[in-house]
Amino acid sequence: MKKQVTLGEQLRQRGISRRTFLKLCAVATSAMALPPAMIPRVAAALDKAVRPSVIWLSFQECTGCTESLTRSHAPTLESLIFDSISLDYHHTLQAASGTAAEAARDKAIKDFYGKYLLIVDGSIPTKDDGVYSTIAGRTNIDMLKEAADGAVAVVAVGTCASFGGIPYANPNPTGAVPVSELVTDKPIINVSGCPPIPVVITGVLAHYLTFGEIPALDSFGRPLAFFGESIHDRCYRRPFYDQGKFAKSFDDEGARSGWCLFELGCKGPTTHNACATKKWNGGVSFPIESGHPCIGCSEPNFWDGGGFYKALSTTTRPLANWTGAAVVTGAAVGAAAGVAAKRKRSAAKRAHHTVTADELKKKEEA
Ligand code: FSX
């Protein structure tokens, strides 16, 4: 078994000062959505943290998830790769190709068996024995199962890996399934979003690196720190919703005045993610701030739910979003991840439900 260096050792070898290290800890604490009072504890943990080996596999997807990761500013992709984790294999970002790339994955699996973190983006095609997506002549199913066997946990990055996403949408010609359909014996963290927010991806990795365990999850296996509230709960346009001020078209007076986009189809009330607080592009903006309704991309079945420009009272969407989040402690992580995966699977199979204005009102009053 190869000796793993600690993050503290790694940084000292690179000439990083204590002051810079503490700044990095402050950034990591914020990325994990933890209060500043936690910085000393995070610093102590990170100093001793062993840089985990990470294997990243990409299956049926549009590469938006990796594109998103490259936009992370806290921590940056460079510091994530060079300081915090050992990204031993990544289909898109690695320099190696062909036989050398496959050898790198084999070596990482062998050297860190039982200890590495497996990250997957994209769904996995299962129809016709999985022939619709192969890498180096091997099906995605085969490659996922081999890599998952030696993983300590799996992070499903993006809605495709978490819930099937767009490839899973009707008529699902490739028989696409999420990671949790094929990996049932490992903790799974679903970081949904199409694509997911970059600092949420790195925040989850920072949490694992710091505390050595996966974070508390909601009933869909998503980290509560980032998915515990709806977009609507934290939306800066919320006061207009409460006052009944709604834009009726994209160019009316209400739209120009920044009123609530609910009647233009915003799915913020039924979508859980941190877009309204973490935002995008280094915290510059998020879709609603740019004048577009939320399309609910971090929820199961968001594509089949459709009706992106129809108000929630007339469109269809998954019932399960209304069930609220079940808190899962780090200690109960293995069992909880299994339960979360089962809940998610049954939720994904559940019939869509038409949300009425009355239901929305009751939820608001509750
Ligand atoms: Fe899916 Fe990601 Fe959407 Fe694209 O890897 S979540 S289609 S942003 O690329 O998987």
PDB file of C-alpha atoms and ligand atoms in Angstrom, residues 58 60-66 121-123 157-161 165-167 193-196, ligand 1:
ATOM      1  CA  SER A  58     -17.626  10.277 -16.886  1.00  0.00           C
ATOM      2  CA  GLN A  60     -23.567   9.609 -20.447  1.00  0.00           C
ATOM      3  CA  GLU A  61     -23.376  13.373 -19.989  1.00  0.00           C
ATOM      4  CA  CYS A  62     -22.664  16.660 -21.754  1.00  0.00           C
ATOM      5  CA  THR A  63     -19.434  17.466 -19.832  1.00  0.00           C
ATOM      6  CA  GLY A  64     -21.255  20.385 -18.205  1.00  0.00           C
ATOM      7  CA  CYS A  65     -20.423  18.965 -14.769  1.00  0.00           C
ATOM      8  CA  THR A  66     -16.666  19.018 -15.405  1.00  0.00           C
ATOM      9  CA  ASP A 121     -20.778  12.157 -13.608  1.00  0.00           C
ATOM     10  CA  GLY A 122     -23.306  11.043 -16.198  1.00  0.00           C
ATOM     11  CA  SER A 123     -25.877   8.278 -16.156  1.00  0.00           C
ATOM     12  CA  VAL A 157     -21.923  14.643  -9.520  1.00  0.00           C
ATOM     13  CA  GLY A 158     -24.761  16.143 -11.551  1.00  0.00           C
ATOM     14  CA  THR A 159     -28.403  15.253 -12.033  1.00  0.00           C
ATOM     15  CA  CYS A 160     -27.530  12.558 -14.623  1.00  0.00           C
ATOM     16  CA  ALA A 161     -25.435  10.575 -12.122  1.00  0.00           C
ATOM     17  CA  GLY A 165     -31.018  13.363 -15.725  1.00  0.00           C
ATOM     18  CA  ILE A 166     -31.620  14.082 -19.388  1.00  0.00           C
ATOM     19  CA  PRO A 167     -30.483  10.651 -20.713  1.00  0.00           C
ATOM     20  CA  GLY A 193     -27.829  20.078 -10.654  1.00  0.00           C
ATOM     21  CA  CYS A 194     -27.542  20.245 -14.419  1.00  0.00           C
ATOM     22  CA  PRO A 195     -24.828  21.237 -13.990  1.00  0.00           C
ATOM     23  CA  PRO A 196     -24.152  21.299 -10.227  1.00  0.00           C
TER      24      PRO A 196
HETATM   25 FE1  FSX B   1     -25.729  15.689 -16.837  1.00  0.00          FE
HETATM   26 FE2  FSX B   1     -22.996  16.300 -16.352  1.00  0.00          FE
HETATM   27 FE3  FSX B   1     -26.346  18.073 -17.006  1.00  0.00          FE
HETATM   28 FE4  FSX B   1     -24.324  17.796 -18.442  1.00  0.00          FE
HETATM   29  O1  FSX B   1     -21.541  15.391 -16.334  1.00  0.00           O
HETATM   30  S1  FSX B   1     -26.184  16.901 -15.080  1.00  0.00           S
HETATM   31  S2  FSX B   1     -26.306  16.703 -18.854  1.00  0.00           S
HETATM   32  S3  FSX B   1     -24.694  19.569 -17.118  1.00  0.00           S
HETATM   33  O2  FSX B   1     -22.680  17.145 -17.892  1.00  0.00           O
HETATM   34  O3  FSX B   1     -24.130  14.911 -16.334  1.00  0.00           O
END
